[in-house]
mmCIF file of N, CA and C in Angstrom:
data_model
loop_
_atom_site.group_PDB
_atom_site.id
_atom_site.type_symbol
_atom_site.label_atom_id
_atom_site.label_comp_id
_atom_site.label_asym_id
_atom_site.label_seq_id
_atom_site.Cartn_x
_atom_site.Cartn_y
_atom_site.Cartn_z
ATOM 1 N N MET A 203 0.623 -1.421 -0.013
ATOM 2 C CA MET A 203 -0.116 -0.194 0.289
ATOM 3 C C MET A 203 1.045 1.259 -0.199
ATOM 4 N N TYR A 204 1.974 0.854 0.710
ATOM 5 C CA TYR A 204 2.763 2.632 1.439
ATOM 6 C C TYR A 204 3.198 2.358 -0.572
ATOM 7 N N LYS A 205 4.109 1.470 -0.895
ATOM 8 C CA LYS A 205 4.884 1.610 -2.354
ATOM 9 C C LYS A 205 4.226 2.097 -3.323
ATOM 10 N N ASP A 206 2.428 1.502 -3.356
ATOM 11 C CA ASP A 206 1.474 2.238 -4.272
ATOM 12 C C ASP A 206 1.514 3.800 -4.387
ATOM 13 N N LEU A 207 1.201 4.470 -3.554
ATOM 14 C CA LEU A 207 1.389 5.346 -2.971
ATOM 15 C C LEU A 207 2.211 6.665 -3.287
ATOM 16 N N ILE A 208 3.684 6.009 -2.752
ATOM 17 C CA ILE A 208 4.645 6.486 -3.009
ATOM 18 C C ILE A 208 5.597 6.451 -4.793
ATOM 19 N N ALA A 209 4.540 5.596 -5.858
ATOM 20 C CA ALA A 209 4.391 5.531 -6.665
ATOM 21 C C ALA A 209 3.231 6.545 -7.447
ATOM 22 N N ARG A 210 2.624 6.272 -6.883
ATOM 23 C CA ARG A 210 1.675 7.401 -7.661
ATOM 24 C C ARG A 210 1.993 8.737 -7.536
ATOM 25 N N SER A 211 2.522 9.553 -6.037
ATOM 26 C CA SER A 211 3.138 10.411 -5.687
ATOM 27 C C SER A 211 4.545 10.923 -7.071
ATOM 28 N N ASN A 212 5.267 9.661 -7.556
ATOM 29 C CA ASN A 212 6.505 10.237 -8.082
ATOM 30 C C ASN A 212 5.642 10.738 -9.464
ATOM 31 N N SER A 213 4.795 9.091 -9.887
ATOM 32 C CA SER A 213 4.348 10.005 -11.147
ATOM 33 C C SER A 213 3.865 10.865 -11.213
ATOM 34 N N SER A 214 3.074 11.443 -10.418
ATOM 35 C CA SER A 214 2.124 12.893 -10.398
ATOM 36 C C SER A 214 3.255 14.031 -10.650
ATOM 37 N N SER A 215 4.505 14.299 -9.614
ATOM 38 C CA SER A 215 5.315 14.844 -9.640
ATOM 39 C C SER A 215 6.298 14.672 -11.070
ATOM 40 N N ASP A 216 6.269 13.593 -12.182
ATOM 41 C CA ASP A 216 6.836 13.632 -13.326
ATOM 42 C C ASP A 216 6.366 14.274 -14.385
ATOM 43 N N GLU A 217 4.640 14.226 -13.879
ATOM 44 C CA GLU A 217 3.688 14.731 -14.871
ATOM 45 C C GLU A 217 3.938 16.104 -14.126
ATOM 46 N N THR A 218 3.869 16.928 -13.154
ATOM 47 C CA THR A 218 3.829 18.126 -12.811
ATOM 48 C C THR A 218 5.169 18.623 -13.796
ATOM 49 N N LEU A 219 5.985 17.845 -13.634
ATOM 50 C CA LEU A 219 7.316 18.628 -14.128
ATOM 51 C C LEU A 219 6.854 18.466 -15.660
ATOM 52 N N ASP A 220 6.873 17.553 -16.150
ATOM 53 C CA ASP A 220 6.394 17.794 -17.770
ATOM 54 C C ASP A 220 6.137 18.610 -18.251
ATOM 55 N N ARG A 221 4.152 18.806 -17.608
ATOM 56 C CA ARG A 221 3.140 20.277 -17.842
ATOM 57 C C ARG A 221 4.335 21.346 -17.411
ATOM 58 N N SER A 222 5.069 21.551 -17.030
ATOM 59 C CA SER A 222 6.097 22.922 -16.594
ATOM 60 C C SER A 222 6.737 23.105 -17.578
ATOM 61 N N GLN A 223 7.373 21.621 -18.157
ATOM 62 C CA GLN A 223 8.474 21.956 -19.222
ATOM 63 C C GLN A 223 7.747 22.358 -20.382
ATOM 64 N N GLU A 224 5.960 21.804 -20.428
ATOM 65 C CA GLU A 224 5.618 22.195 -22.094
ATOM 66 C C GLU A 224 5.126 23.672 -21.615
ATOM 67 N N ALA A 225 4.744 24.226 -20.746
ATOM 68 C CA ALA A 225 4.446 25.218 -20.419
ATOM 69 C C ALA A 225 5.681 26.136 -21.084
ATOM 70 N N LYS A 226 6.660 26.538 -20.335
ATOM 71 C CA LYS A 226 7.881 27.000 -20.758
ATOM 72 C C LYS A 226 8.242 26.710 -22.672
ATOM 73 N N LEU A 227 8.003 25.532 -23.215
ATOM 74 C CA LEU A 227 8.372 25.438 -24.691
ATOM 75 C C LEU A 227 7.037 26.215 -25.223
ATOM 76 N N GLU A 228 5.886 26.231 -24.550
ATOM 77 C CA GLU A 228 4.747 26.991 -25.453
ATOM 78 C C GLU A 228 4.705 28.535 -25.284
ATOM 79 N N LEU A 229 5.517 29.169 -24.011
ATOM 80 C CA LEU A 229 5.587 30.303 -23.995
ATOM 81 C C LEU A 229 7.075 30.767 -24.871
ATOM 82 N N TRP A 230 8.034 30.091 -25.140
ATOM 83 C CA TRP A 230 9.174 30.065 -25.665
ATOM 84 C C TRP A 230 8.427 30.003 -27.680
ATOM 85 N N ILE A 231 7.557 29.663 -27.631
ATOM 86 C CA ILE A 231 7.226 29.872 -28.938
ATOM 87 C C ILE A 231 6.094 30.504 -29.203
ATOM 88 N N SER A 232 5.819 31.277 -28.452
ATOM 89 C CA SER A 232 4.220 31.830 -28.696
ATOM 90 C C SER A 232 5.205 33.119 -28.430
ATOM 91 N N ASN A 233 6.480 33.302 -27.857
ATOM 92 C CA ASN A 233 6.813 35.171 -28.174
ATOM 93 C C ASN A 233 7.771 34.566 -29.304
ATOM 94 N N LEU A 234 8.234 33.277 -29.296
ATOM 95 C CA LEU A 234 8.996 33.621 -30.959
ATOM 96 C C LEU A 234 8.369 33.898 -31.907
ATOM 97 N N LEU A 235 7.051 33.575 -32.115
ATOM 98 C CA LEU A 235 6.285 33.570 -33.284
ATOM 99 C C LEU A 235 5.949 34.811 -32.962
ATOM 100 N N ARG A 236 5.850 35.648 -32.058
ATOM 101 C CA ARG A 236 4.929 37.033 -31.662
ATOM 102 C C ARG A 236 5.996 38.158 -31.912
ATOM 103 N N TYR A 237 7.379 37.753 -31.700
ATOM 104 C CA TYR A 237 8.467 39.045 -31.644
ATOM 105 C C TYR A 237 8.901 38.841 -33.144
ATOM 106 N N GLY A 238 9.055 37.897 -33.674
ATOM 107 C CA GLY A 238 9.214 37.455 -35.311
ATOM 108 C C GLY A 238 8.476 38.205 -35.888
ATOM 109 N N VAL A 239 6.965 38.189 -35.845
ATOM 110 C CA VAL A 239 6.363 39.035 -36.886
ATOM 111 C C VAL A 239 6.096 40.724 -36.352
ATOM 112 N N GLN A 240 6.422 40.813 -35.287
ATOM 113 C CA GLN A 240 6.395 42.457 -34.659
ATOM 114 C C GLN A 240 8.265 42.889 -35.537
ATOM 115 N N LEU A 241 9.265 42.388 -35.022
ATOM 116 C CA LEU A 241 10.186 42.573 -35.959
ATOM 117 C C LEU A 241 10.509 42.601 -37.653
ATOM 118 N N SER A 242 9.653 41.671 -38.315
ATOM 119 C CA SER A 242 9.310 41.533 -39.092
ATOM 120 C C SER A 242 8.646 42.416 -40.219
ATOM 121 N N SER A 243 7.697 43.014 -39.519
ATOM 122 C CA SER A 243 6.340 44.407 -38.923
ATOM 123 C C SER A 243 6.997 45.818 -39.427
ATOM 124 N N LEU A 244 7.900 45.486 -38.480
ATOM 125 C CA LEU A 244 8.257 47.310 -38.226
ATOM 126 C C LEU A 244 9.764 47.095 -39.530
ATOM 127 N N ILE A 245 10.118 46.119 -39.575
ATOM 128 C CA ILE A 245 11.754 46.367 -40.601
ATOM 129 C C ILE A 245 10.590 46.377 -42.224
ATOM 130 N N VAL A 246 9.793 45.759 -42.223
ATOM 131 C CA VAL A 246 8.996 46.279 -43.570
ATOM 132 C C VAL A 246 8.601 47.549 -43.747
ATOM 133 N N LEU A 247 7.737 47.674 -42.268
ATOM 134 C CA LEU A 247 7.334 49.529 -42.335
ATOM 135 C C LEU A 247 8.643 50.654 -42.434
ATOM 136 N N VAL A 248 9.289 50.200 -41.779
ATOM 137 C CA VAL A 248 10.841 50.861 -41.785
ATOM 138 C C VAL A 248 11.061 51.067 -43.401
ATOM 139 N N GLY A 249 11.286 50.129 -44.303
ATOM 140 C CA GLY A 249 11.596 50.276 -45.452
ATOM 141 C C GLY A 249 10.717 50.668 -46.495
ATOM 142 N N GLY A 250 9.306 50.551 -46.263
ATOM 143 C CA GLY A 250 8.059 50.991 -47.542
ATOM 144 C C GLY A 250 8.127 52.723 -46.737
ATOM 145 N N ILE A 251 8.049 53.113 -45.853
ATOM 146 C CA ILE A 251 8.509 54.475 -45.362
ATOM 147 C C ILE A 251 9.576 54.836 -46.286
ATOM 148 N N LEU A 252 10.474 54.261 -46.156
ATOM 149 C CA LEU A 252 12.157 54.874 -46.598
ATOM 150 C C LEU A 252 11.882 54.844 -48.374
ATOM 151 N N TYR A 253 11.129 53.572 -48.557
ATOM 152 C CA TYR A 253 10.519 53.792 -50.383
ATOM 153 C C TYR A 253 10.105 54.460 -50.487
ATOM 154 N N LEU A 254 8.695 55.012 -49.750
ATOM 155 C CA LEU A 254 8.177 56.112 -50.609
ATOM 156 C C LEU A 254 8.368 57.622 -50.009
ATOM 157 N N ILE A 255 9.589 57.772 -49.762
ATOM 158 C CA ILE A 255 9.804 58.913 -49.467
ATOM 159 C C ILE A 255 10.764 59.161 -50.267
ATOM 160 N N HIS A 256 11.256 58.480 -51.198
ATOM 161 C CA HIS A 256 12.204 58.427 -52.191
ATOM 162 C C HIS A 256 11.610 57.927 -53.457
ATOM 163 N N HIS A 257 10.431 57.662 -53.491
ATOM 164 C CA HIS A 257 9.946 57.172 -55.152
ATOM 165 C C HIS A 257 8.575 57.421 -54.808
ATOM 166 N N HIS A 258 8.253 58.346 -54.035
ATOM 167 C CA HIS A 258 6.493 58.534 -54.364
ATOM 168 C C HIS A 258 6.138 59.454 -55.396
ATOM 169 N N ALA A 259 6.906 60.172 -56.309
ATOM 170 C CA ALA A 259 6.384 61.077 -57.178
ATOM 171 C C ALA A 259 6.684 60.431 -58.859
ATOM 172 N N GLU A 260 7.130 58.672 -58.146
ATOM 173 C CA GLU A 260 7.359 57.939 -59.867
ATOM 174 C C GLU A 260 6.005 57.368 -59.987
ATOM 175 N N PRO A 261 5.843 57.337 -61.635
ATOM 176 C CA PRO A 261 4.188 57.429 -62.311
ATOM 177 C C PRO A 261 4.391 55.197 -62.502
ATOM 178 N N VAL A 262 3.159 54.925 -62.308
ATOM 179 C CA VAL A 262 2.847 53.399 -61.794
ATOM 180 C C VAL A 262 2.582 53.455 -63.369
ATOM 181 N N ASP A 263 3.256 52.426 -64.398
ATOM 182 C CA ASP A 263 2.059 51.820 -65.314
ATOM 183 C C ASP A 263 1.900 50.254 -65.305
ATOM 184 N N TYR A 264 0.603 50.291 -64.704
ATOM 185 C CA TYR A 264 0.276 49.075 -63.919
ATOM 186 C C TYR A 264 -0.302 48.392 -65.913
ATOM 187 N N ARG A 265 -0.257 48.640 -66.821
ATOM 188 C CA ARG A 265 -0.282 47.716 -68.163
ATOM 189 C C ARG A 265 0.224 47.273 -68.575
ATOM 190 N N VAL A 266 1.964 46.737 -68.151
ATOM 191 C CA VAL A 266 3.175 46.318 -68.093
ATOM 192 C C VAL A 266 3.209 45.583 -67.125
ATOM 193 N N PHE A 267 3.374 44.481 -67.057
ATOM 194 C CA PHE A 267 3.778 43.718 -65.390
ATOM 195 C C PHE A 267 5.153 43.311 -66.096
ATOM 196 N N GLN A 268 6.012 44.176 -64.808
ATOM 197 C CA GLN A 268 7.608 44.183 -64.341
ATOM 198 C C GLN A 268 7.610 43.027 -63.000
ATOM 199 N N GLY A 269 8.529 41.723 -63.623
ATOM 200 C CA GLY A 269 8.626 40.932 -62.691
ATOM 201 C C GLY A 269 9.548 41.489 -61.412
ATOM 202 N N GLU A 270 9.171 41.042 -60.236
ATOM 203 C CA GLU A 270 11.060 41.216 -59.398
ATOM 204 C C GLU A 270 12.432 41.525 -60.008
ATOM 205 N N PRO A 271 13.084 42.416 -60.114
ATOM 206 C CA PRO A 271 14.542 42.246 -60.422
ATOM 207 C C PRO A 271 15.474 40.794 -59.444
ATOM 208 N N VAL A 272 16.126 40.768 -60.322
ATOM 209 C CA VAL A 272 16.840 39.333 -59.889
ATOM 210 C C VAL A 272 17.515 39.387 -58.954
ATOM 211 N N ILE A 273 18.081 40.934 -57.887
ATOM 212 C CA ILE A 273 18.341 40.421 -56.646
ATOM 213 C C ILE A 273 17.568 40.112 -55.331
ATOM 214 N N TYR A 274 16.383 40.460 -56.145
ATOM 215 C CA TYR A 274 15.511 40.843 -54.708
ATOM 216 C C TYR A 274 15.089 39.277 -54.648
ATOM 217 N N ARG A 275 15.901 37.933 -55.207
ATOM 218 C CA ARG A 275 15.135 36.657 -55.378
ATOM 219 C C ARG A 275 15.858 35.774 -54.990
ATOM 220 N N SER A 276 16.907 36.109 -53.573
ATOM 221 C CA SER A 276 17.432 35.552 -53.058
ATOM 222 C C SER A 276 17.669 35.799 -51.746
ATOM 223 N N PRO A 277 17.995 34.828 -50.949
ATOM 224 C CA PRO A 277 18.692 35.466 -49.018
ATOM 225 C C PRO A 277 19.974 36.629 -49.982
ATOM 226 N N SER A 278 20.197 35.793 -50.586
ATOM 227 C CA SER A 278 21.824 36.580 -51.235
ATOM 228 C C SER A 278 21.848 37.935 -51.425
ATOM 229 N N GLY A 279 20.836 37.671 -52.911
ATOM 230 C CA GLY A 279 20.666 39.043 -53.510
ATOM 231 C C GLY A 279 20.224 40.459 -52.297
ATOM 232 N N VAL A 280 19.397 40.019 -51.534
ATOM 233 C CA VAL A 280 18.517 40.685 -50.453
ATOM 234 C C VAL A 280 19.852 41.300 -49.747
ATOM 235 N N VAL A 281 20.705 40.614 -49.174
ATOM 236 C CA VAL A 281 21.724 40.670 -48.392
ATOM 237 C C VAL A 281 22.788 42.195 -48.880
ATOM 238 N N GLN A 282 22.570 41.621 -50.671
ATOM 239 C CA GLN A 282 23.456 42.502 -51.661
ATOM 240 C C GLN A 282 22.998 43.697 -51.367
ATOM 241 N N ALA A 283 21.562 43.604 -52.182
ATOM 242 C CA ALA A 283 21.288 44.796 -51.917
ATOM 243 C C ALA A 283 20.976 45.498 -50.924
ATOM 244 N N LEU A 284 20.659 45.484 -49.638
ATOM 245 C CA LEU A 284 21.066 45.843 -48.354
ATOM 246 C C LEU A 284 21.989 46.937 -48.526
ATOM 247 N N LEU A 285 23.281 46.013 -48.310
ATOM 248 C CA LEU A 285 24.988 46.607 -48.613
ATOM 249 C C LEU A 285 25.196 47.482 -49.779
ATOM 250 N N GLU A 286 24.311 47.738 -50.588
ATOM 251 C CA GLU A 286 24.355 48.544 -51.754
ATOM 252 C C GLU A 286 23.374 50.186 -51.050
ATOM 253 N N GLY A 287 22.393 49.628 -50.165
ATOM 254 C CA GLY A 287 21.904 51.172 -50.050
ATOM 255 C C GLY A 287 20.577 50.253 -50.512
ATOM 256 N N HIS A 288 20.108 49.949 -50.764
ATOM 257 C CA HIS A 288 18.503 49.556 -51.752
ATOM 258 C C HIS A 288 17.796 49.625 -50.702
ATOM 259 N N ARG A 289 16.504 50.556 -50.689
ATOM 260 C CA ARG A 289 15.519 50.585 -50.169
ATOM 261 C C ARG A 289 14.687 49.369 -49.790
ATOM 262 N N ARG A 290 14.748 48.362 -51.272
ATOM 263 C CA ARG A 290 13.542 48.002 -51.410
ATOM 264 C C ARG A 290 14.192 46.386 -50.695
ATOM 265 N N GLY A 291 15.216 46.567 -51.017
ATOM 266 C CA GLY A 291 16.017 45.033 -49.970
ATOM 267 C C GLY A 291 15.407 45.339 -48.591
ATOM 268 N N ILE A 292 15.625 46.563 -47.995
ATOM 269 C CA ILE A 292 15.073 46.849 -46.453
ATOM 270 C C ILE A 292 13.355 45.817 -46.170
ATOM 271 N N ILE A 293 12.627 46.277 -47.220
ATOM 272 C CA ILE A 293 11.537 45.260 -47.456
ATOM 273 C C ILE A 293 11.659 44.117 -47.685
ATOM 274 N N GLN A 294 12.441 43.499 -48.214
ATOM 275 C CA GLN A 294 12.872 41.481 -48.669
ATOM 276 C C GLN A 294 13.251 41.369 -47.096
ATOM 277 N N LEU A 295 13.971 42.089 -46.385
ATOM 278 C CA LEU A 295 14.724 41.808 -45.374
ATOM 279 C C LEU A 295 13.624 41.406 -44.422
ATOM 280 N N GLY A 296 12.836 42.217 -44.221
ATOM 281 C CA GLY A 296 11.402 42.320 -43.521
ATOM 282 C C GLY A 296 10.588 40.670 -43.755
ATOM 283 N N LEU A 297 10.241 40.934 -45.076
ATOM 284 C CA LEU A 297 9.450 39.130 -45.501
ATOM 285 C C LEU A 297 10.672 38.288 -45.139
ATOM 286 N N LEU A 298 11.885 38.036 -45.485
ATOM 287 C CA LEU A 298 12.688 37.072 -45.002
ATOM 288 C C LEU A 298 12.885 36.567 -43.479
ATOM 289 N N VAL A 299 12.567 37.692 -42.596
ATOM 290 C CA VAL A 299 12.641 37.442 -41.280
ATOM 291 C C VAL A 299 11.235 36.906 -40.907
ATOM 292 N N LEU A 300 10.012 36.993 -41.465
ATOM 293 C CA LEU A 300 8.660 36.912 -41.561
ATOM 294 C C LEU A 300 8.484 35.426 -42.206
ATOM 295 N N ILE A 301 9.505 34.646 -42.710
ATOM 296 C CA ILE A 301 9.585 33.471 -43.716
ATOM 297 C C ILE A 301 10.751 32.853 -42.189
ATOM 298 N N ALA A 302 11.647 33.403 -41.937
ATOM 299 C CA ALA A 302 12.124 32.351 -41.078
ATOM 300 C C ALA A 302 11.613 31.854 -39.948
ATOM 301 N N THR A 303 10.521 33.045 -39.790
ATOM 302 C CA THR A 303 10.362 32.926 -37.846
ATOM 303 C C THR A 303 9.202 31.705 -37.816
ATOM 304 N N PRO A 304 8.605 30.680 -38.467
ATOM 305 C CA PRO A 304 8.262 29.328 -38.518
ATOM 306 C C PRO A 304 9.221 28.823 -38.315
ATOM 307 N N ILE A 305 10.201 28.802 -39.416
ATOM 308 C CA ILE A 305 11.434 27.555 -39.127
ATOM 309 C C ILE A 305 12.168 27.729 -38.103
ATOM 310 N N LEU A 306 12.109 29.082 -37.569
ATOM 311 C CA LEU A 306 12.904 28.703 -36.295
ATOM 312 C C LEU A 306 12.103 28.189 -34.954
ATOM 313 N N ARG A 307 10.782 28.475 -35.523
ATOM 314 C CA ARG A 307 9.789 27.718 -34.422
ATOM 315 C C ARG A 307 9.931 25.792 -34.004
ATOM 316 N N VAL A 308 10.076 25.624 -35.513
ATOM 317 C CA VAL A 308 10.144 24.019 -36.004
ATOM 318 C C VAL A 308 11.739 24.050 -35.379
ATOM 319 N N LEU A 309 12.812 24.538 -35.326
ATOM 320 C CA LEU A 309 14.025 24.421 -35.111
ATOM 321 C C LEU A 309 14.157 24.146 -33.501
ATOM 322 N N LEU A 310 13.090 25.503 -32.881
ATOM 323 C CA LEU A 310 13.470 25.322 -31.300
ATOM 324 C C LEU A 310 12.863 24.733 -30.992
ATOM 325 N N SER A 311 11.704 24.027 -31.576
ATOM 326 C CA SER A 311 10.859 22.725 -30.731
ATOM 327 C C SER A 311 12.101 20.909 -30.994
ATOM 328 N N LEU A 312 12.452 21.110 -32.002
ATOM 329 C CA LEU A 312 13.368 20.007 -32.300
ATOM 330 C C LEU A 312 14.623 19.694 -31.038
ATOM 331 N N VAL A 313 15.335 21.512 -31.037
ATOM 332 C CA VAL A 313 15.854 21.444 -29.786
ATOM 333 C C VAL A 313 15.583 20.976 -28.962
ATOM 334 N N THR A 314 14.649 21.409 -28.375
ATOM 335 C CA THR A 314 13.565 21.331 -27.119
ATOM 336 C C THR A 314 13.322 19.731 -26.488
ATOM 337 N N PHE A 315 12.757 18.928 -27.911
ATOM 338 C CA PHE A 315 12.694 17.328 -27.889
ATOM 339 C C PHE A 315 13.512 16.970 -27.750
ATOM 340 N N LEU A 316 14.791 17.302 -28.518
ATOM 341 C CA LEU A 316 16.598 16.349 -28.286
ATOM 342 C C LEU A 316 16.706 16.493 -26.707
ATOM 343 N N ARG A 317 16.522 17.742 -26.376
ATOM 344 C CA ARG A 317 17.290 17.417 -24.215
ATOM 345 C C ARG A 317 16.009 16.898 -24.048
ATOM 346 N N TRP A 318 14.643 17.246 -24.377
ATOM 347 C CA TRP A 318 13.481 15.501 -23.177
ATOM 348 C C TRP A 318 14.267 14.648 -23.991
ATOM 349 N N ARG A 319 15.027 14.220 -24.818
ATOM 350 C CA ARG A 319 15.081 12.383 -24.903
ATOM 351 C C ARG A 319 13.855 12.390 -25.797
ATOM 352 N N ASP A 320 13.216 13.009 -26.198
ATOM 353 C CA ASP A 320 11.789 12.800 -27.097
ATOM 354 C C ASP A 320 11.969 12.825 -28.364
ATOM 355 N N TYR A 321 12.531 11.049 -28.611
ATOM 356 C CA TYR A 321 12.930 11.266 -30.284
ATOM 357 C C TYR A 321 11.821 10.587 -31.019
ATOM 358 N N THR A 322 10.550 10.609 -30.680
ATOM 359 C CA THR A 322 9.378 10.302 -31.765
ATOM 360 C C THR A 322 9.170 11.907 -31.891
ATOM 361 N N TYR A 323 8.921 12.556 -31.597
ATOM 362 C CA TYR A 323 8.487 13.805 -31.928
ATOM 363 C C TYR A 323 9.529 14.618 -31.978
ATOM 364 N N ALA A 324 11.108 14.163 -31.450
ATOM 365 C CA ALA A 324 12.237 15.151 -32.429
ATOM 366 C C ALA A 324 11.970 14.019 -34.107
ATOM 367 N N ALA A 325 12.081 12.997 -34.279
ATOM 368 C CA ALA A 325 11.859 12.603 -35.897
ATOM 369 C C ALA A 325 11.082 13.149 -36.474
ATOM 370 N N ILE A 326 9.341 13.507 -36.054
ATOM 371 C CA ILE A 326 8.736 14.330 -36.126
ATOM 372 C C ILE A 326 9.077 15.438 -37.133
ATOM 373 N N THR A 327 9.729 15.685 -35.685
ATOM 374 C CA THR A 327 9.599 17.747 -36.067
ATOM 375 C C THR A 327 10.968 17.916 -37.342
ATOM 376 N N PHE A 328 12.036 16.815 -37.016
ATOM 377 C CA PHE A 328 12.777 16.686 -37.903
ATOM 378 C C PHE A 328 12.486 16.823 -39.438
ATOM 379 N N LEU A 329 11.535 15.775 -39.415
ATOM 380 C CA LEU A 329 10.450 15.880 -40.950
ATOM 381 C C LEU A 329 10.113 17.324 -41.421
ATOM 382 N N VAL A 330 9.624 17.720 -40.513
ATOM 383 C CA VAL A 330 8.834 19.086 -41.050
ATOM 384 C C VAL A 330 9.779 20.206 -40.796
ATOM 385 N N LEU A 331 11.089 20.124 -40.488
ATOM 386 C CA LEU A 331 12.010 21.355 -40.324
ATOM 387 C C LEU A 331 12.513 20.788 -41.810
ATOM 388 N N SER A 332 12.511 19.741 -42.356
ATOM 389 C CA SER A 332 13.345 19.407 -43.666
ATOM 390 C C SER A 332 12.322 19.970 -44.645
ATOM 391 N N GLY A 333 11.580 19.699 -44.891
ATOM 392 C CA GLY A 333 10.130 19.963 -45.692
ATOM 393 C C GLY A 333 10.585 21.405 -45.793
ATOM 394 N N LEU A 334 10.225 22.157 -44.531
ATOM 395 C CA LEU A 334 10.332 23.642 -44.427
ATOM 396 C C LEU A 334 11.472 24.407 -45.277
ATOM 397 N N ILE A 335 12.661 23.473 -44.764
ATOM 398 C CA ILE A 335 14.112 23.993 -45.347
ATOM 399 C C ILE A 335 13.725 23.638 -47.281
ATOM 400 N N TYR A 336 13.689 22.386 -47.399
ATOM 401 C CA TYR A 336 13.654 22.044 -48.974
ATOM 402 C C TYR A 336 12.625 23.341 -49.755
ATOM 403 N N SER A 337 11.366 23.640 -49.236
ATOM 404 C CA SER A 337 10.732 24.300 -49.946
ATOM 405 C C SER A 337 11.637 25.691 -50.206
ATOM 406 N N PHE A 338 12.138 25.935 -48.940
ATOM 407 C CA PHE A 338 12.852 27.694 -48.901
ATOM 408 C C PHE A 338 13.723 27.709 -49.987
ATOM 409 N N VAL A 339 14.963 26.912 -49.487
ATOM 410 C CA VAL A 339 16.179 26.720 -50.471
ATOM 411 C C VAL A 339 16.049 26.125 -51.828
ATOM 412 N N GLY A 340 14.818 25.034 -51.904
ATOM 413 C CA GLY A 340 14.888 23.729 -53.322
ATOM 414 C C GLY A 340 14.406 24.773 -54.590
ATOM 415 N N ALA A 341 14.434 25.671 -54.239
ATOM 416 C CA ALA A 341 14.387 26.296 -55.825
ATOM 417 C C ALA A 341 15.691 26.660 -56.475
ATOM 418 N N TYR A 342 16.716 27.026 -55.440
ATOM 419 C CA TYR A 342 18.010 27.142 -55.829
ATOM 420 C C TYR A 342 18.900 26.305 -56.425
ATOM 421 N N PHE A 343 18.509 24.722 -56.337
ATOM 422 C CA PHE A 343 18.942 23.584 -56.589
ATOM 423 C C PHE A 343 18.432 23.162 -58.289
#
């Protein structure tokens, strides 16, 4: 009887510890997503304001479609545009931060599951991370 009571109390303390760890992970993930979106919004807003300050009087011709210039089509091109002082590069950087935010969320989950030695969830998270990274960089191969 006494051993059963100890076993039950130990299992409930482990469960409480797991809930505490899960709550911390949920808080980290929610903060990462919140601050990632806020940071990307701020970067796009600053880039948009700077772009409009310098290009507000340019005429727009919607009859002719002009695709995105090549410099803005890759992360390295965005960095190059930033170094050259292009304001559209700032906007593109904000969009890259927005895209990177969920990838970082999955990476944080993967590291946490590995630290907890929860290999089933780590394997699933690794597959999700692989899919996200492939969808992001797969166009360059």
